[in-house]
Tab-separated table of C-alpha atoms in Angstrom:
chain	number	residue	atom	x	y	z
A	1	UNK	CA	20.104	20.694	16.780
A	2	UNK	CA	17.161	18.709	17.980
A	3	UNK	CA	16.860	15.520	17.776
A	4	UNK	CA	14.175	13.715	16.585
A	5	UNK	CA	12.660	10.825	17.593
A	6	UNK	CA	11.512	7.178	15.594
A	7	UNK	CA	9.365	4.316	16.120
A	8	UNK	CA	10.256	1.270	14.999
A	9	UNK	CA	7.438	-1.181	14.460
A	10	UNK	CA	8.945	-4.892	13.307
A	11	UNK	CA	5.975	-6.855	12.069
A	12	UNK	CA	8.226	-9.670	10.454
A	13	UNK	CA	9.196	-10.306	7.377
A	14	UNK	CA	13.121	-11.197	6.176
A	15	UNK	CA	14.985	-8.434	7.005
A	16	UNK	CA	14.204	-9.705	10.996
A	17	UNK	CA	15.130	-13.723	9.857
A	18	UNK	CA	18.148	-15.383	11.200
A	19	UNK	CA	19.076	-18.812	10.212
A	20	UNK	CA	18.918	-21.459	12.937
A	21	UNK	CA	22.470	-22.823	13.328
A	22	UNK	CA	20.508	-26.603	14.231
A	23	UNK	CA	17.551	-26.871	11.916
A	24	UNK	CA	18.671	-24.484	8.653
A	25	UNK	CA	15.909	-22.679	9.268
A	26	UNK	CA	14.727	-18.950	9.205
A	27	UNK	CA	13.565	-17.625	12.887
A	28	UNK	CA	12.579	-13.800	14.028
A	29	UNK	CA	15.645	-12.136	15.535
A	30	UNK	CA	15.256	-9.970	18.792
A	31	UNK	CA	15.382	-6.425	16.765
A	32	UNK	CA	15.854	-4.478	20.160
A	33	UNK	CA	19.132	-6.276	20.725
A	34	UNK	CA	19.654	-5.864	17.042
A	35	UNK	CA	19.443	-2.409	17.043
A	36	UNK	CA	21.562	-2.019	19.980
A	37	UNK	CA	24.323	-3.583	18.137
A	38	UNK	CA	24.535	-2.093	14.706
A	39	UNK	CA	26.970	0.514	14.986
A	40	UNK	CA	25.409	2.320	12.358
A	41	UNK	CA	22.537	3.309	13.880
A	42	UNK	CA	24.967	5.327	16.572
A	43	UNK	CA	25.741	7.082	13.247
A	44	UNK	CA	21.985	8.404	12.061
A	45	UNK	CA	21.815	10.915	15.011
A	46	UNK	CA	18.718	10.080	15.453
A	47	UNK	CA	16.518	8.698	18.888
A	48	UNK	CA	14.866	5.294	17.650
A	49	UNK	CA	12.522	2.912	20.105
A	50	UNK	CA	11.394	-0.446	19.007
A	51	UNK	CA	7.866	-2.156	19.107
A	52	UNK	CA	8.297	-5.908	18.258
A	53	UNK	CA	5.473	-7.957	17.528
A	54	UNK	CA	5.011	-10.747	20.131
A	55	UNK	CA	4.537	-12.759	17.486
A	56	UNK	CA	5.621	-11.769	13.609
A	57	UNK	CA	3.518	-12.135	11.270
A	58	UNK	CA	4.255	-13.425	7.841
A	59	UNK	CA	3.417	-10.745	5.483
A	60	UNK	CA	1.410	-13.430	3.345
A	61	UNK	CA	-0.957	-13.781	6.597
A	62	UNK	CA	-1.222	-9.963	6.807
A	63	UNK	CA	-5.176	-8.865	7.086
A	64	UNK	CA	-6.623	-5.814	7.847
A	65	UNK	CA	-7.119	-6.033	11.684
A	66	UNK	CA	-3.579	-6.431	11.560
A	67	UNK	CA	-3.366	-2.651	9.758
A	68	UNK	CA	-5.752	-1.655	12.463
A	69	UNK	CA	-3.284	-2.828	14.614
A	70	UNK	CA	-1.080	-0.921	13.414
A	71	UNK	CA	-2.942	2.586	13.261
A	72	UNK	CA	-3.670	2.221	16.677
A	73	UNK	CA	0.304	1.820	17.561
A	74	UNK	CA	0.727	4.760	15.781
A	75	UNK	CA	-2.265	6.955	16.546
A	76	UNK	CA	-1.509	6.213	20.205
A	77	UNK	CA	1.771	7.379	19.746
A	78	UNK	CA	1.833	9.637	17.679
A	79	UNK	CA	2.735	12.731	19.196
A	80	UNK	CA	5.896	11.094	21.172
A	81	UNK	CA	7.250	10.178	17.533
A	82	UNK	CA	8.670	12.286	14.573
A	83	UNK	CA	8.417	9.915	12.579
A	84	UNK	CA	7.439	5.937	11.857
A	85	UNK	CA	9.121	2.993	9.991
A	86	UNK	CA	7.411	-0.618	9.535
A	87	UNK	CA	9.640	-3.620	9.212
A	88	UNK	CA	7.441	-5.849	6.615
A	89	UNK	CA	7.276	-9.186	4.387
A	90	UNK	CA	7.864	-8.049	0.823
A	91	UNK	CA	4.710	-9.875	-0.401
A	92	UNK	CA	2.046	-7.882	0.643
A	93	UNK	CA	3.866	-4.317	1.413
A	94	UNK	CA	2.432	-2.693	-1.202
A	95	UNK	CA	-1.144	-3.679	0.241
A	96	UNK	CA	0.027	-3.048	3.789
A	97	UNK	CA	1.072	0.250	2.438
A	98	UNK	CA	-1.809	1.413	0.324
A	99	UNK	CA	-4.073	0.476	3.182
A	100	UNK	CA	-2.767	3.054	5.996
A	101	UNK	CA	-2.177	5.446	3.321
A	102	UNK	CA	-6.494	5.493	3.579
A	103	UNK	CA	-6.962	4.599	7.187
A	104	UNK	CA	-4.350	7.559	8.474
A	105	UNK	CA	-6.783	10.759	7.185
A	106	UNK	CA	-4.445	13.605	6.682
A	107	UNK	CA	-1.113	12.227	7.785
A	108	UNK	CA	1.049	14.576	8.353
A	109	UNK	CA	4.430	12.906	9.738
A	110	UNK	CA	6.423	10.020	7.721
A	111	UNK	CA	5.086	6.470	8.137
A	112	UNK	CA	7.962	4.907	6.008
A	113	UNK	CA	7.877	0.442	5.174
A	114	UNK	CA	10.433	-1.397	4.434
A	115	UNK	CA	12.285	-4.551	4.507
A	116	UNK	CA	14.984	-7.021	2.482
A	117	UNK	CA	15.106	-9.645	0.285
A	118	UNK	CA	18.175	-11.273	2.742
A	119	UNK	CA	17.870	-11.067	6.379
A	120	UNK	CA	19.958	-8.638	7.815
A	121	UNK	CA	22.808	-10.664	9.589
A	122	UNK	CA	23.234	-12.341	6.354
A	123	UNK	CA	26.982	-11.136	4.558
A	124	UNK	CA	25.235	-10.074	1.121
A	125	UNK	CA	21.976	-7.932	3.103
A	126	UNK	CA	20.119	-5.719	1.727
A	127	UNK	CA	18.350	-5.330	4.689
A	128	UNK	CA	20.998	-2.817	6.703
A	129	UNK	CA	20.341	-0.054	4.055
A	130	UNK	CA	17.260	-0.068	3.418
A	131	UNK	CA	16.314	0.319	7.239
A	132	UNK	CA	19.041	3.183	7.746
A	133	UNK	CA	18.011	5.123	5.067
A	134	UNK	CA	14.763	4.673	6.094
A	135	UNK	CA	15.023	6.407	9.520
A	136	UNK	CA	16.621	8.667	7.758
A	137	UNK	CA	14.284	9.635	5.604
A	138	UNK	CA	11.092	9.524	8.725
A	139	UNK	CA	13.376	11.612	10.272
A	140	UNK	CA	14.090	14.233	7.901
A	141	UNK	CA	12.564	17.309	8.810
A	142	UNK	CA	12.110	21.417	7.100
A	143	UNK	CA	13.139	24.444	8.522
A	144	UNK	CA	10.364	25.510	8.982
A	145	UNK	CA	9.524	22.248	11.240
A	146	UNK	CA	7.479	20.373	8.884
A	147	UNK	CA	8.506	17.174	7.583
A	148	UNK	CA	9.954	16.205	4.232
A	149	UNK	CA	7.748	13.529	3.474
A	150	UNK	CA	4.451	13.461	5.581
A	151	UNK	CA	3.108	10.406	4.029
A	152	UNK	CA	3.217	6.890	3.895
A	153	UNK	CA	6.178	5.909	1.544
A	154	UNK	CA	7.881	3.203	0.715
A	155	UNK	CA	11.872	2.371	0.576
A	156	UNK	CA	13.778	0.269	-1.048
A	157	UNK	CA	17.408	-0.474	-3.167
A	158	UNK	CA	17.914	3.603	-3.360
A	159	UNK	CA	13.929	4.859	-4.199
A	160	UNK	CA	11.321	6.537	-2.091
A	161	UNK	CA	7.693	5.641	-3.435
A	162	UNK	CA	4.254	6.803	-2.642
A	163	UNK	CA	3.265	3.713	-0.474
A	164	UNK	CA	-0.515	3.407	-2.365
A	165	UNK	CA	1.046	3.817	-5.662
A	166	UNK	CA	3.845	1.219	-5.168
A	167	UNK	CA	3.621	-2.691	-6.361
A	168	UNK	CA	6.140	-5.377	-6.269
A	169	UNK	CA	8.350	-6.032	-9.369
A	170	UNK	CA	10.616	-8.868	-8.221
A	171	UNK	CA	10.604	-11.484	-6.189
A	172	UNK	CA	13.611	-12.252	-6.436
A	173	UNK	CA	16.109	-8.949	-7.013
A	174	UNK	CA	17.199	-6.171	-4.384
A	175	UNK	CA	14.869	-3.854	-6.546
A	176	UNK	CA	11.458	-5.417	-5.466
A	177	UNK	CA	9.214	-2.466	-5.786
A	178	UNK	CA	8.803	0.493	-8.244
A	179	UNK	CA	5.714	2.929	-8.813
A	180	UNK	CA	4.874	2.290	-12.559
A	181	UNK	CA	2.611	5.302	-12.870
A	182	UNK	CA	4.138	7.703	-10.179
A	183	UNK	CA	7.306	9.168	-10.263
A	184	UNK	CA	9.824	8.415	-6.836
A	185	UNK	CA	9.485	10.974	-3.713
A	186	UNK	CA	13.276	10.245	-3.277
A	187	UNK	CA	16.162	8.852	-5.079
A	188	UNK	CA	18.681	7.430	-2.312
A	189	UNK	CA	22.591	7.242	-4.164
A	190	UNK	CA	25.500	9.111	-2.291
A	191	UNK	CA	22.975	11.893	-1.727
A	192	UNK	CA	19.340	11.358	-0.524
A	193	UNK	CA	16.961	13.319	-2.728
A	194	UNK	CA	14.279	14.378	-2.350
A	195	UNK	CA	11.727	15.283	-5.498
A	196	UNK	CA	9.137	17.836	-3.245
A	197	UNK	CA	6.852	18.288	-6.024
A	198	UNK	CA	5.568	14.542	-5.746
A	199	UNK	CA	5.544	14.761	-2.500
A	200	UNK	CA	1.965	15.142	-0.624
A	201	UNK	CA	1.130	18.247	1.598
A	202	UNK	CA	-1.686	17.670	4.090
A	203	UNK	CA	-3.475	20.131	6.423
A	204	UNK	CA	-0.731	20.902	9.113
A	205	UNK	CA	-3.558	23.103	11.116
A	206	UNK	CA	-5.875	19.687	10.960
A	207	UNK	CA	-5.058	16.045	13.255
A	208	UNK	CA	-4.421	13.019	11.835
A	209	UNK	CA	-7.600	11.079	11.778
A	210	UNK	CA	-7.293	7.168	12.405
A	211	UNK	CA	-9.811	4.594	10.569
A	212	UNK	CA	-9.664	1.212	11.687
A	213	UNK	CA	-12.266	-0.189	10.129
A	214	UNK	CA	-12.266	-2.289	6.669
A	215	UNK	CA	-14.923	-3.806	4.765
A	216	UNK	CA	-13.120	-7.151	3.293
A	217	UNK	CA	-16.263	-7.865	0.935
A	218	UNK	CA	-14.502	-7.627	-2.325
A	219	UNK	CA	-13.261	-9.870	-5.077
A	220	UNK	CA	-10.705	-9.691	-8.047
A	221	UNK	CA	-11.822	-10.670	-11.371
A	222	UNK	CA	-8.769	-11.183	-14.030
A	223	UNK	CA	-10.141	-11.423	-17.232
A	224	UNK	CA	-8.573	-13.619	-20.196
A	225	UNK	CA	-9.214	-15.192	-22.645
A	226	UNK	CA	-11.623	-18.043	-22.507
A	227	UNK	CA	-13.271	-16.699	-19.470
A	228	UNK	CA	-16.242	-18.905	-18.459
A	229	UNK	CA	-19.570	-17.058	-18.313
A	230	UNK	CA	-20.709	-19.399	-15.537
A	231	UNK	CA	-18.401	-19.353	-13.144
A	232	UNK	CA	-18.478	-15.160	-13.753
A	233	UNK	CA	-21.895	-15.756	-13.205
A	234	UNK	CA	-21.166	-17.744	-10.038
A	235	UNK	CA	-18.684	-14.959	-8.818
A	236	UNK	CA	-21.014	-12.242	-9.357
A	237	UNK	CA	-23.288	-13.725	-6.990
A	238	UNK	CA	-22.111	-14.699	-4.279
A	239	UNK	CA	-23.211	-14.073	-0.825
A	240	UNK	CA	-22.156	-11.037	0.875
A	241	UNK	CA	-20.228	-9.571	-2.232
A	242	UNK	CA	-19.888	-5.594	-2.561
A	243	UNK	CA	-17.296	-4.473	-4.924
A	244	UNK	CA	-15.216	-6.157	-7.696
A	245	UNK	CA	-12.045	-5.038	-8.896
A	246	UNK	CA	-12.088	-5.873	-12.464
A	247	UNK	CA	-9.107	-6.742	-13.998
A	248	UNK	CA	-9.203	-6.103	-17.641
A	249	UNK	CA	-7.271	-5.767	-20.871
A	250	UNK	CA	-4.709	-2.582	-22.021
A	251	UNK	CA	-6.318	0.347	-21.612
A	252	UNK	CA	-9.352	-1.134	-19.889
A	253	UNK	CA	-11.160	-3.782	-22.948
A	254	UNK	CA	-12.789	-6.812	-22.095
A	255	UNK	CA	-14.325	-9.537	-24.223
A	256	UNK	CA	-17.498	-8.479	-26.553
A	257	UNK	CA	-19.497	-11.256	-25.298
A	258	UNK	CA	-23.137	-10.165	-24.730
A	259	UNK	CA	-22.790	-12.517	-21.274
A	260	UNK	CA	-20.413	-10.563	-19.697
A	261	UNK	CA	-21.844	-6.861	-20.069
A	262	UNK	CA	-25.225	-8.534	-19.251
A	263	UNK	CA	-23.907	-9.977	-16.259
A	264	UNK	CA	-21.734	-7.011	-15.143
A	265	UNK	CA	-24.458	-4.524	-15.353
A	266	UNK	CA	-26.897	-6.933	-13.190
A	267	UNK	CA	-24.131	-6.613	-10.629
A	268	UNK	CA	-23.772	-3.288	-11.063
A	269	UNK	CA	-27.686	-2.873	-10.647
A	270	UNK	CA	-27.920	-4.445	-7.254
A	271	UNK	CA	-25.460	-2.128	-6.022
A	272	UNK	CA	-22.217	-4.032	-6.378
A	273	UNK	CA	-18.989	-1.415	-6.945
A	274	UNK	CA	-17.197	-2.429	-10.075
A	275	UNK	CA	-14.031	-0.877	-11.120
A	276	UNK	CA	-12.200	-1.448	-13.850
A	277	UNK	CA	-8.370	-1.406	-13.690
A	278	UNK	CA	-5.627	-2.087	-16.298
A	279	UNK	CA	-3.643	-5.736	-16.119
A	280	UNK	CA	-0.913	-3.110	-16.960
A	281	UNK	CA	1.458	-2.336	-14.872
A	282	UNK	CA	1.518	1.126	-16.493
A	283	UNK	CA	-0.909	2.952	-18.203
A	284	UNK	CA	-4.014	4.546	-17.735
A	285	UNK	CA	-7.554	3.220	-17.771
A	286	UNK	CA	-9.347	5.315	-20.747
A	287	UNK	CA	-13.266	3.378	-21.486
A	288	UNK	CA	-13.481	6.306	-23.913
A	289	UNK	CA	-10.654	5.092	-25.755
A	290	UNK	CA	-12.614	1.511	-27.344
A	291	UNK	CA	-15.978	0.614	-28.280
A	292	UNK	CA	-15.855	-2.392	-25.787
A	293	UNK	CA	-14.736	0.470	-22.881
A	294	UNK	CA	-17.839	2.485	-24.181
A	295	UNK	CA	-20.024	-0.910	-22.995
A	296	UNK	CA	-18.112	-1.242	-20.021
A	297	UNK	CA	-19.024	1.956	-19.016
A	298	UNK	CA	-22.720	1.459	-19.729
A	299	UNK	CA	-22.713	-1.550	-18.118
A	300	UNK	CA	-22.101	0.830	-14.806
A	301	UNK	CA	-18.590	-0.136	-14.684
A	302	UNK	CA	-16.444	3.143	-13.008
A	303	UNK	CA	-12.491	3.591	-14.601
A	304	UNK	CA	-9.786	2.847	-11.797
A	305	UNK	CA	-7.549	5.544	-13.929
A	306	UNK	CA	-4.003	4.270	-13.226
A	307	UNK	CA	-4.360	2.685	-9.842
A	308	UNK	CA	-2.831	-0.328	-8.716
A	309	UNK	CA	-4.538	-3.020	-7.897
A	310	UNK	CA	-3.793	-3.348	-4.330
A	311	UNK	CA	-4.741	0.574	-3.799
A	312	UNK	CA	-7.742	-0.541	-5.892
A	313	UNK	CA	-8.725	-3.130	-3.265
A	314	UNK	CA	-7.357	-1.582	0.148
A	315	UNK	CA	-9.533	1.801	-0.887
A	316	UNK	CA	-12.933	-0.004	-1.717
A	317	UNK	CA	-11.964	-1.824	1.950
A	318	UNK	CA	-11.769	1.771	3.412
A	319	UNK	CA	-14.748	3.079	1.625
A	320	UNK	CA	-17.230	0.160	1.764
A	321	UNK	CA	-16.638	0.089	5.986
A	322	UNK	CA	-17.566	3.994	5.731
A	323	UNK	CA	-20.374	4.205	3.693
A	324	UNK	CA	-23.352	2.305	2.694
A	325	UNK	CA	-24.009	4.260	-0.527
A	326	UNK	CA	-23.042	2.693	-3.702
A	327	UNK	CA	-23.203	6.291	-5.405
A	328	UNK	CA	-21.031	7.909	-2.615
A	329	UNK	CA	-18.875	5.216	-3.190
A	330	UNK	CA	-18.300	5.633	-7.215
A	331	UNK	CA	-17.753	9.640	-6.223
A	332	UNK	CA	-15.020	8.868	-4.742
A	333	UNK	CA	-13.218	6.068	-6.271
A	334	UNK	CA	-13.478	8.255	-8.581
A	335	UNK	CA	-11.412	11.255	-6.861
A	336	UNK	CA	-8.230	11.385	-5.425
A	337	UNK	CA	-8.173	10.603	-1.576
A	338	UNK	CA	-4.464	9.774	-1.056
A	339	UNK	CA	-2.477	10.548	-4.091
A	340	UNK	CA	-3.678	7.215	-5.185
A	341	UNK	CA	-4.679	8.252	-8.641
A	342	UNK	CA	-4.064	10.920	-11.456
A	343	UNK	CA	-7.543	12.831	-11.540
């Protein structure tokens, strides 16, 4: 049987934290030496090189040249691998993840994330299964040659998500991440499976194609109750700004105050992207639905559907750095690039 071949990328996070016997304190293991000495991975069957960062990175410091990073580690590599798995802080996964799922065009081998909530040479870890299932899954391959999941995913406590789909749940429980408006790729119990109908097919005649560039000119705007008109005003305005992820009410209401569609359509007017997503963490954005989603939608505000808010943000990123037309831009926020939203 052939055996296939991983990269393991450790940015940092827990799961690579070991407790300093002198200060108390959490430090970055070696995962090379790691790796060497977990018996389990002797088990997997399955070839697995490491790339450390020099330095890790705290996932609440992660920014996008730090995903372009990334991409190029695994565009450069890319045909020497089956399959990729990212070691990664909890707190911004879901962003790390929804980000490549937009810069790597037409994926077509795993790119799985994960991590822990305990660092993995603690007793209680739930970092040791969530990385072993993990190369599992990256390196779980068809018949026919293909893999089983050529996107970017990810794993944790027993579930396979679609990476740009995903969010974090709890900060403190082994479950930290679920996909609220996507069912899982995988369920991991005794058996690992796998659920092919969710599960994306690219081109497999077409190469991956790598983006590294991201626009960061965008802002999220959580509406509530009380909301200030001037410092909206203020927001709305500032220098540089290109798209606004709009945080709004149910199934996408916001306050009938004549200020705020005034000042949103303005925006909208001098080319700035708005979209308008749920505070939700499930549901669907419907302007149809309300008369105050009717004015929203007059106002030139587009519908988000029933994307997260960090696919929301990480796609306008992607988009904005691509093209310079507000129109183009709407298109396809609008459609479907990465399994990022029911269309």
């Amino acid at each position: 049987m052939l055996q296939r071949k991983i990269l393991l990328l450790y940015t940092g996070g827990t799961i690579g934290m070991d407790r300093n016997p002198q200060t108390g304190a959490l430090e970055p293991l070696d995962f090379n030496n790691l790796v060497a000495n977990m018996p389990e991975m002797e088990q997997i069957g399955t070839a697995i090189d490491v790339y450390q960062f020099d330095k890790p990175i705290d996932s609440s410091d992660m920014r996008p040249d730090t995903w372009a990073k990334l991409v190029r580690i695994i565009d450069s590599r890319y045909e020497q691998y089956d399959g990729f798995v990212i070691l990664h802080g909890t707190d911004t996964m879901a962003y790390t993840a929804s980000a490549l799922s937009f810069m790597l065009e037409n994926l077509t081998k795993p790119v799985v994330l994960t991590g822990s909530q305990l660092p993995i040479v603690q007793l209680r870890t739930d970092g040791k299964e969530n990385l072993v299932t993990s190369i599992e899954i990256a390196s779980a391959y068809k018949p026919d040659g293909t893999p089983v999941v050529p996107e970017v995913c990810i794993y944790f406590s027993g579930k396979l998500l679609r990476g740009n789909r995903s969010t974090k749940q709890n900060a403190d429980g082994f479950n930290a991440f679920d996909s609220f408006n996507y069912p899982h790729l995988c369920d991991a119990g005794v058996n690992i499976t796998f659920h092919p109908h969710h599960i994306l097919t690219p081109d497999f005649t077409k190469p991956m194609t790598p983006h590294y560039e991201m626009d960061t000119q965008v802002m999220v705007l959580s509406l509530f109750p009380g909301i200030e008109e001037k410092l909206v005003r203020h927001a709305l305005k500032a220098e540089g700004l290109r798209a606004v992820v709009m945080r709004s009410f149910g199934s996408g209401n916001a306050p009938q105050q004549p200020w705020l569609i005034e000042t949103l359509k303005q925006a909208t007017e001098r080319g700035i992207v708005i979209i308008n997503i749920s505070q939700c963490v499930e549901g669907f954005v419907a302007m149809e639905r309300y008369d105050t989603g009717y004015q929203l939608k007059d106002a030139g505000v587009i519908s988000g559907r029933d994307s997260t808010v960090e696919a929301a943000v990480t796609k306008l990123m992607h988009l904005l750095a691509r093209y310079d037309d507000p129109q183009r831009i709407h298109q396809l926020m609008s459609e479907s690039i990465a399994g990022e939203i029911t269309v």
